[in-house]
Short mmCIF file of C-alpha atoms in Angstrom, two decimals:
data_model
loop_
_atom_site.label_atom_id
_atom_site.label_comp_id
_atom_site.label_asym_id
_atom_site.label_seq_id
_atom_site.Cartn_x
_atom_site.Cartn_y
_atom_site.Cartn_z
CA UNK A 20 19.62 -5.55 -87.05
CA UNK A 21 19.28 -9.46 -85.82
CA UNK A 22 19.00 -10.16 -82.17
CA UNK A 23 21.25 -10.25 -79.24
CA UNK A 24 20.91 -13.54 -77.27
CA UNK A 25 22.46 -13.26 -73.87
CA UNK A 26 22.74 -15.98 -71.99
CA UNK A 27 23.08 -16.39 -67.52
CA UNK A 28 22.35 -15.72 -64.49
CA UNK A 29 18.84 -13.07 -63.17
CA UNK A 30 19.65 -12.51 -59.86
CA UNK A 31 17.03 -10.35 -57.29
CA UNK A 32 18.74 -7.90 -55.29
CA UNK A 33 18.80 -6.44 -52.00
CA UNK A 34 20.20 -3.05 -51.75
CA UNK A 35 21.71 -1.59 -48.95
CA UNK A 36 22.97 1.93 -48.64
CA UNK A 37 25.55 2.19 -45.76
CA UNK A 38 28.00 5.60 -45.47
CA UNK A 39 31.07 3.48 -46.27
CA UNK A 40 31.58 -0.52 -46.70
CA UNK A 41 32.20 -1.95 -43.39
CA UNK A 42 35.56 -3.24 -42.08
CA UNK A 43 35.37 -7.25 -40.28
CA UNK A 44 33.50 -7.61 -37.32
CA UNK A 45 31.91 -4.06 -38.24
CA UNK A 46 28.65 -2.93 -37.37
CA UNK A 47 27.02 -0.95 -39.64
CA UNK A 48 23.80 1.19 -39.95
CA UNK A 49 21.37 1.08 -43.14
CA UNK A 50 20.82 4.89 -44.56
CA UNK A 51 18.13 3.74 -47.20
CA UNK A 52 17.27 -0.06 -48.55
CA UNK A 53 15.37 -1.07 -52.12
CA UNK A 54 15.16 -4.36 -53.63
CA UNK A 55 15.47 -4.77 -57.16
CA UNK A 56 16.77 -7.20 -60.31
CA UNK A 57 20.14 -7.60 -61.62
CA UNK A 58 21.94 -10.32 -62.82
CA UNK A 59 25.04 -10.05 -65.94
CA UNK A 60 23.27 -11.70 -68.50
CA UNK A 61 19.65 -9.94 -67.83
CA UNK A 62 21.06 -6.93 -67.09
CA UNK A 63 23.19 -6.54 -70.40
CA UNK A 64 19.83 -7.67 -71.89
CA UNK A 65 17.64 -4.81 -70.49
CA UNK A 66 20.91 -2.29 -71.51
CA UNK A 67 21.05 -3.51 -75.19
CA UNK A 68 17.26 -3.26 -75.31
CA UNK A 69 17.16 0.28 -73.84
CA UNK A 70 20.10 1.48 -76.46
CA UNK A 71 17.37 0.03 -78.96
CA UNK A 72 18.87 -3.61 -79.85
CA UNK A 73 16.38 -6.21 -80.18
CA UNK A 74 18.06 -8.24 -77.12
CA UNK A 75 16.41 -12.01 -75.62
CA UNK A 76 17.98 -13.14 -72.17
CA UNK A 77 18.26 -16.97 -72.10
CA UNK A 78 18.24 -18.08 -68.72
CA UNK A 79 16.45 -19.49 -65.75
CA UNK A 80 14.52 -17.86 -62.48
CA UNK A 81 12.32 -20.11 -59.81
CA UNK A 82 8.58 -20.21 -60.08
CA UNK A 83 8.30 -17.19 -57.20
CA UNK A 84 7.13 -14.34 -56.75
CA UNK A 85 10.84 -12.84 -57.59
CA UNK A 86 11.36 -14.87 -60.72
CA UNK A 87 7.51 -13.74 -62.07
CA UNK A 88 8.30 -9.91 -61.01
CA UNK A 89 12.08 -9.94 -62.54
CA UNK A 90 10.53 -11.17 -66.08
CA UNK A 91 7.61 -9.05 -65.84
CA UNK A 92 10.17 -6.00 -65.59
CA UNK A 93 12.47 -7.27 -68.13
CA UNK A 94 9.41 -7.67 -70.75
CA UNK A 95 8.06 -3.96 -69.76
CA UNK A 96 11.97 -3.21 -71.04
CA UNK A 97 11.19 -5.06 -74.39
CA UNK A 98 13.64 -7.83 -73.48
CA UNK A 99 12.13 -11.28 -75.57
CA UNK A 100 12.33 -14.38 -72.15
CA UNK A 101 10.72 -16.84 -73.65
CA UNK A 102 13.85 -18.68 -73.53
CA UNK A 103 13.60 -18.33 -69.79
CA UNK A 104 12.80 -21.22 -67.66
CA UNK A 105 10.53 -21.06 -65.06
CA UNK A 106 12.19 -23.67 -62.53
CA UNK A 107 9.73 -25.16 -60.33
CA UNK A 108 12.66 -26.20 -57.29
CA UNK A 109 14.64 -24.08 -56.17
CA UNK A 110 14.46 -20.10 -55.69
CA UNK A 111 15.40 -16.97 -58.58
CA UNK A 112 19.08 -16.16 -57.37
CA UNK A 113 19.49 -13.82 -54.74
CA UNK A 114 22.27 -11.13 -54.04
CA UNK A 115 22.92 -8.47 -50.77
CA UNK A 116 24.33 -5.41 -52.23
CA UNK A 117 25.80 -2.63 -50.23
CA UNK A 118 26.53 0.68 -51.47
CA UNK A 119 29.07 3.46 -50.04
CA UNK A 120 28.44 7.41 -50.21
CA UNK A 121 30.87 7.14 -53.22
CA UNK A 122 28.74 5.02 -55.09
CA UNK A 123 30.93 1.57 -54.58
CA UNK A 124 29.76 -2.13 -53.69
CA UNK A 125 30.16 -5.13 -52.26
CA UNK A 126 28.17 -8.22 -52.89
CA UNK A 127 27.50 -11.52 -51.43
CA UNK A 128 25.51 -13.78 -54.06
CA UNK A 129 23.90 -16.71 -54.01
CA UNK A 130 24.06 -18.74 -57.01
CA UNK A 131 23.25 -21.94 -55.78
CA UNK A 132 19.60 -22.47 -55.38
CA UNK A 133 19.16 -22.89 -58.29
CA UNK A 134 19.81 -26.06 -60.87
CA UNK A 135 22.69 -25.31 -63.47
CA UNK A 136 21.83 -27.98 -66.23
CA UNK A 137 21.83 -26.33 -69.33
CA UNK A 138 19.13 -28.82 -71.07
CA UNK A 139 16.51 -25.58 -70.29
CA UNK A 140 18.34 -24.05 -72.89
CA UNK A 141 15.81 -23.27 -75.36
CA UNK A 142 15.78 -25.40 -78.94
CA UNK A 143 16.98 -22.49 -80.90
CA UNK A 144 19.77 -22.35 -83.78
CA UNK A 145 20.30 -18.94 -83.44
CA UNK A 146 18.83 -17.62 -86.13
CA UNK A 147 18.43 -14.10 -87.04
CA UNK A 148 20.60 -13.86 -84.78
CA UNK A 149 23.57 -10.43 -84.62
CA UNK A 150 25.93 -11.72 -81.48
CA UNK A 151 25.83 -13.27 -78.29
CA UNK A 152 26.66 -12.36 -74.72
CA UNK A 153 27.18 -15.27 -72.20
CA UNK A 154 28.38 -14.48 -68.48
CA UNK A 155 30.83 -16.50 -66.31
CA UNK A 156 27.50 -17.52 -63.61
CA UNK A 157 26.07 -20.48 -65.60
CA UNK A 158 28.91 -21.88 -67.74
CA UNK A 159 28.00 -25.56 -68.88
CA UNK A 160 24.70 -23.00 -70.59
CA UNK A 161 27.26 -20.38 -71.65
CA UNK A 162 28.86 -23.56 -73.50
CA UNK A 163 26.18 -24.71 -75.26
CA UNK A 164 25.56 -21.89 -76.69
CA UNK A 165 29.07 -20.56 -77.95
CA UNK A 166 29.36 -24.12 -79.85
CA UNK A 167 26.03 -23.33 -81.63
CA UNK A 168 26.89 -19.95 -82.12
CA UNK A 169 30.27 -20.74 -83.37
CA UNK A 170 28.80 -23.27 -86.00
CA UNK A 171 27.01 -20.57 -87.53
CA UNK A 172 30.14 -17.84 -87.51
CA UNK A 173 28.06 -15.88 -85.32
CA UNK A 174 29.93 -12.97 -83.22
CA UNK A 175 30.62 -14.34 -79.67
CA UNK A 176 30.75 -11.60 -75.94
CA UNK A 177 32.19 -13.87 -72.92
CA UNK A 178 32.04 -11.67 -69.10
CA UNK A 179 33.96 -13.06 -67.72
CA UNK A 180 33.76 -12.38 -63.87
CA UNK A 181 34.75 -13.99 -61.21
CA UNK A 182 34.71 -18.46 -60.86
CA UNK A 183 36.40 -19.08 -63.93
CA UNK A 184 39.21 -21.95 -62.59
CA UNK A 185 37.28 -24.70 -63.54
CA UNK A 186 35.11 -23.67 -66.95
CA UNK A 187 37.50 -20.33 -67.78
CA UNK A 188 39.86 -22.90 -70.51
CA UNK A 189 37.40 -23.95 -72.06
CA UNK A 190 34.84 -21.55 -72.46
CA UNK A 191 37.49 -18.76 -73.38
CA UNK A 192 38.71 -20.91 -76.17
CA UNK A 193 34.81 -20.63 -77.38
CA UNK A 194 34.51 -16.65 -77.59
CA UNK A 195 35.99 -14.51 -79.97
CA UNK A 196 35.94 -11.44 -77.68
CA UNK A 197 36.85 -11.77 -74.03
CA UNK A 198 36.26 -9.13 -71.21
CA UNK A 199 37.38 -9.68 -68.44
CA UNK A 200 36.49 -7.32 -64.56
CA UNK A 201 39.76 -7.46 -62.83
CA UNK A 202 38.63 -10.16 -60.98
CA UNK A 203 37.82 -12.18 -63.31
CA UNK A 204 41.44 -11.61 -64.82
CA UNK A 205 42.97 -12.72 -61.58
CA UNK A 206 41.24 -15.69 -61.53
CA UNK A 207 41.55 -17.02 -64.54
CA UNK A 208 45.39 -15.73 -65.21
CA UNK A 209 46.73 -15.12 -61.78
CA UNK A 210 48.27 -12.15 -60.22
CA UNK A 211 50.86 -9.36 -62.30
CA UNK A 212 50.07 -6.06 -64.32
CA UNK A 213 47.01 -6.41 -65.83
CA UNK A 214 48.69 -6.18 -70.04
CA UNK A 215 50.91 -9.41 -69.00
CA UNK A 216 47.86 -11.01 -67.92
CA UNK A 217 46.15 -10.39 -70.97
CA UNK A 218 48.76 -11.87 -72.99
CA UNK A 219 49.52 -14.48 -71.45
CA UNK A 220 45.02 -14.87 -72.22
CA UNK A 221 45.80 -15.13 -75.85
CA UNK A 222 48.95 -17.36 -76.65
CA UNK A 223 46.27 -19.97 -76.73
CA UNK A 224 44.22 -17.80 -78.77
CA UNK A 225 46.16 -14.84 -80.56
CA UNK A 226 42.81 -14.31 -82.94
CA UNK A 227 40.92 -13.81 -80.01
CA UNK A 228 40.53 -10.38 -78.99
CA UNK A 229 41.12 -9.38 -75.28
CA UNK A 230 40.20 -7.07 -72.28
CA UNK A 231 39.83 -5.83 -68.86
CA UNK A 232 37.49 -3.09 -67.16
CA UNK A 233 39.67 -1.64 -64.37
CA UNK A 234 36.64 0.42 -63.32
CA UNK A 235 37.24 4.71 -62.51
CA UNK A 236 40.70 3.80 -64.66
CA UNK A 237 38.57 2.92 -67.82
CA UNK A 238 39.85 -1.07 -70.23
CA UNK A 239 42.42 -1.71 -71.09
CA UNK A 240 42.25 -4.53 -74.52
CA UNK A 241 44.74 -6.46 -76.50
CA UNK A 242 44.38 -5.88 -80.48
CA UNK A 243 45.85 -7.36 -82.78
CA UNK A 244 48.67 -7.72 -80.55
CA UNK A 245 48.28 -3.42 -79.14
CA UNK A 246 47.64 -2.64 -76.26
CA UNK A 247 44.87 -0.02 -75.90
CA UNK A 248 44.19 1.73 -73.32
CA UNK A 249 40.28 3.35 -73.33
CA UNK A 250 39.46 5.82 -70.24
CA UNK A 251 36.73 6.21 -68.11
CA UNK A 252 34.12 8.91 -68.66
CA UNK A 253 35.01 11.42 -66.04
CA UNK A 254 31.41 11.98 -64.13
CA UNK A 255 30.47 11.19 -60.50
CA UNK A 256 29.04 7.96 -59.36
CA UNK A 257 25.59 7.42 -57.66
CA UNK A 258 25.59 3.76 -57.84
CA UNK A 259 28.45 1.56 -60.17
CA UNK A 260 26.20 -1.83 -59.11
CA UNK A 261 25.47 -2.77 -63.04
CA UNK A 262 28.52 -0.69 -64.51
CA UNK A 263 30.32 -3.87 -65.93
CA UNK A 264 27.03 -5.76 -67.08
CA UNK A 265 25.74 -2.77 -68.90
CA UNK A 266 29.26 -1.89 -70.37
CA UNK A 267 29.05 -5.98 -71.23
CA UNK A 268 25.51 -5.16 -73.48
CA UNK A 269 26.96 -2.50 -74.82
CA UNK A 270 29.70 -3.72 -76.80
CA UNK A 271 27.84 -6.50 -77.67
CA UNK A 272 25.20 -4.44 -79.47
CA UNK A 273 28.07 -2.04 -80.60
CA UNK A 274 29.79 -5.20 -82.47
CA UNK A 275 26.44 -6.17 -83.84
CA UNK A 276 26.23 -2.75 -85.98
CA UNK A 277 29.16 -2.72 -87.20
CA UNK A 278 31.37 -0.90 -85.14
CA UNK A 279 35.31 -1.98 -84.30
CA UNK A 280 36.64 -2.98 -80.75
CA UNK A 281 38.00 -0.04 -79.80
CA UNK A 282 34.45 2.35 -81.19
CA UNK A 283 32.57 -0.22 -79.40
CA UNK A 284 34.65 -0.13 -76.65
CA UNK A 285 34.11 3.69 -75.95
CA UNK A 286 30.61 3.61 -76.61
CA UNK A 287 30.25 0.71 -74.02
CA UNK A 288 32.46 3.06 -71.50
CA UNK A 289 29.56 6.25 -71.92
CA UNK A 290 26.79 3.57 -71.38
CA UNK A 291 28.07 2.42 -68.25
CA UNK A 292 29.04 5.66 -67.31
CA UNK A 293 25.72 6.66 -67.22
CA UNK A 294 24.50 4.00 -65.55
CA UNK A 295 26.45 4.48 -62.87
CA UNK A 296 25.64 8.20 -62.55
CA UNK A 297 22.40 7.44 -62.77
CA UNK A 298 22.31 4.28 -60.62
CA UNK A 299 18.22 3.31 -59.58
CA UNK A 300 19.13 -0.41 -60.70
CA UNK A 301 17.28 -1.07 -64.54
CA UNK A 302 15.71 1.84 -63.63
CA UNK A 303 18.62 4.20 -64.92
CA UNK A 304 19.13 2.42 -67.84
CA UNK A 305 20.94 4.87 -70.59
CA UNK A 306 18.96 5.71 -73.60
CA UNK A 307 20.82 5.54 -77.09
CA UNK A 308 20.54 9.50 -77.10
CA UNK A 309 22.87 9.78 -73.66
CA UNK A 310 25.11 7.77 -74.87
CA UNK A 311 25.34 9.79 -78.13
CA UNK A 312 25.81 13.37 -76.05
CA UNK A 313 28.31 11.69 -73.57
CA UNK A 314 30.18 10.37 -76.68
CA UNK A 315 29.74 14.09 -78.36
CA UNK A 316 31.27 16.13 -75.26
CA UNK A 317 34.14 13.24 -75.93
CA UNK A 318 36.82 15.97 -75.26
CA UNK A 319 36.37 15.79 -71.90
CA UNK A 320 38.06 12.62 -71.68
CA UNK A 321 41.28 11.35 -73.49
CA UNK A 322 40.96 9.80 -76.96
CA UNK A 323 41.89 5.59 -76.90
CA UNK A 324 45.50 5.34 -77.01
CA UNK A 325 48.11 2.17 -78.04
CA UNK A 326 49.79 1.68 -74.56
CA UNK A 327 52.49 -0.43 -75.98
CA UNK A 328 52.79 -2.85 -79.29
#
């Protein structure tokens, strides 16, 4: 099995647990605090490695303690970090994460502390690569790697979160599988029912697969003209931070192993559910046995169904 190259951000998270997420102007006490690492592409790479895949992470960090510690942890998880640029200027990206008693979270991110020049990417032709995953947080790099993958007909997955206004058109056209967050879909396609927005996206690339993750409501997929709902697994959540990133990584891994998109989406939903139930950042990643076990209990969750042709 070839490697999966994940391109995008790595973030140093400072996580504050609170009783409930504060409203504007309200002071809230902290129940617990921890520091850990995240970021869409970096977390996806860790998830892939933990699930038994061969993950390579291409990103950038600062030459600081946070960057060094993050790379050490990723390597310990089995991720190939030889494609990471350690930049002397700036600092490793940082985020403040608030997590409430139900596991819901709010995030404030600093994404401007490192240069965005894609020339720091490795000069790698993507030999022995089974799939490429890119996030929307380093769009200049995502475009470069999607172009390389396109020339070699490598399957590509685009984690289309927020920040798509200026770059989304180009990236969506280059990625074969586009999986939005709810926020990312609104940013790109505007307001309205998710099924209408997905069809709007597909007009420019009708042969691509488009989807949106909907948290506890599962995910909605547009495949060959059919809208298919894939339910979420109903298990208690400890912390939903990173669940979407795990979903994207597990989906890319399943595609690389030959699964059809809806089967891959169900595999990814199981991986994301286990991650949310465990919490604990990268330490809470599910392994393959846990995901297969949850899938085997699938009668507790309705099967995917076509909701509108």
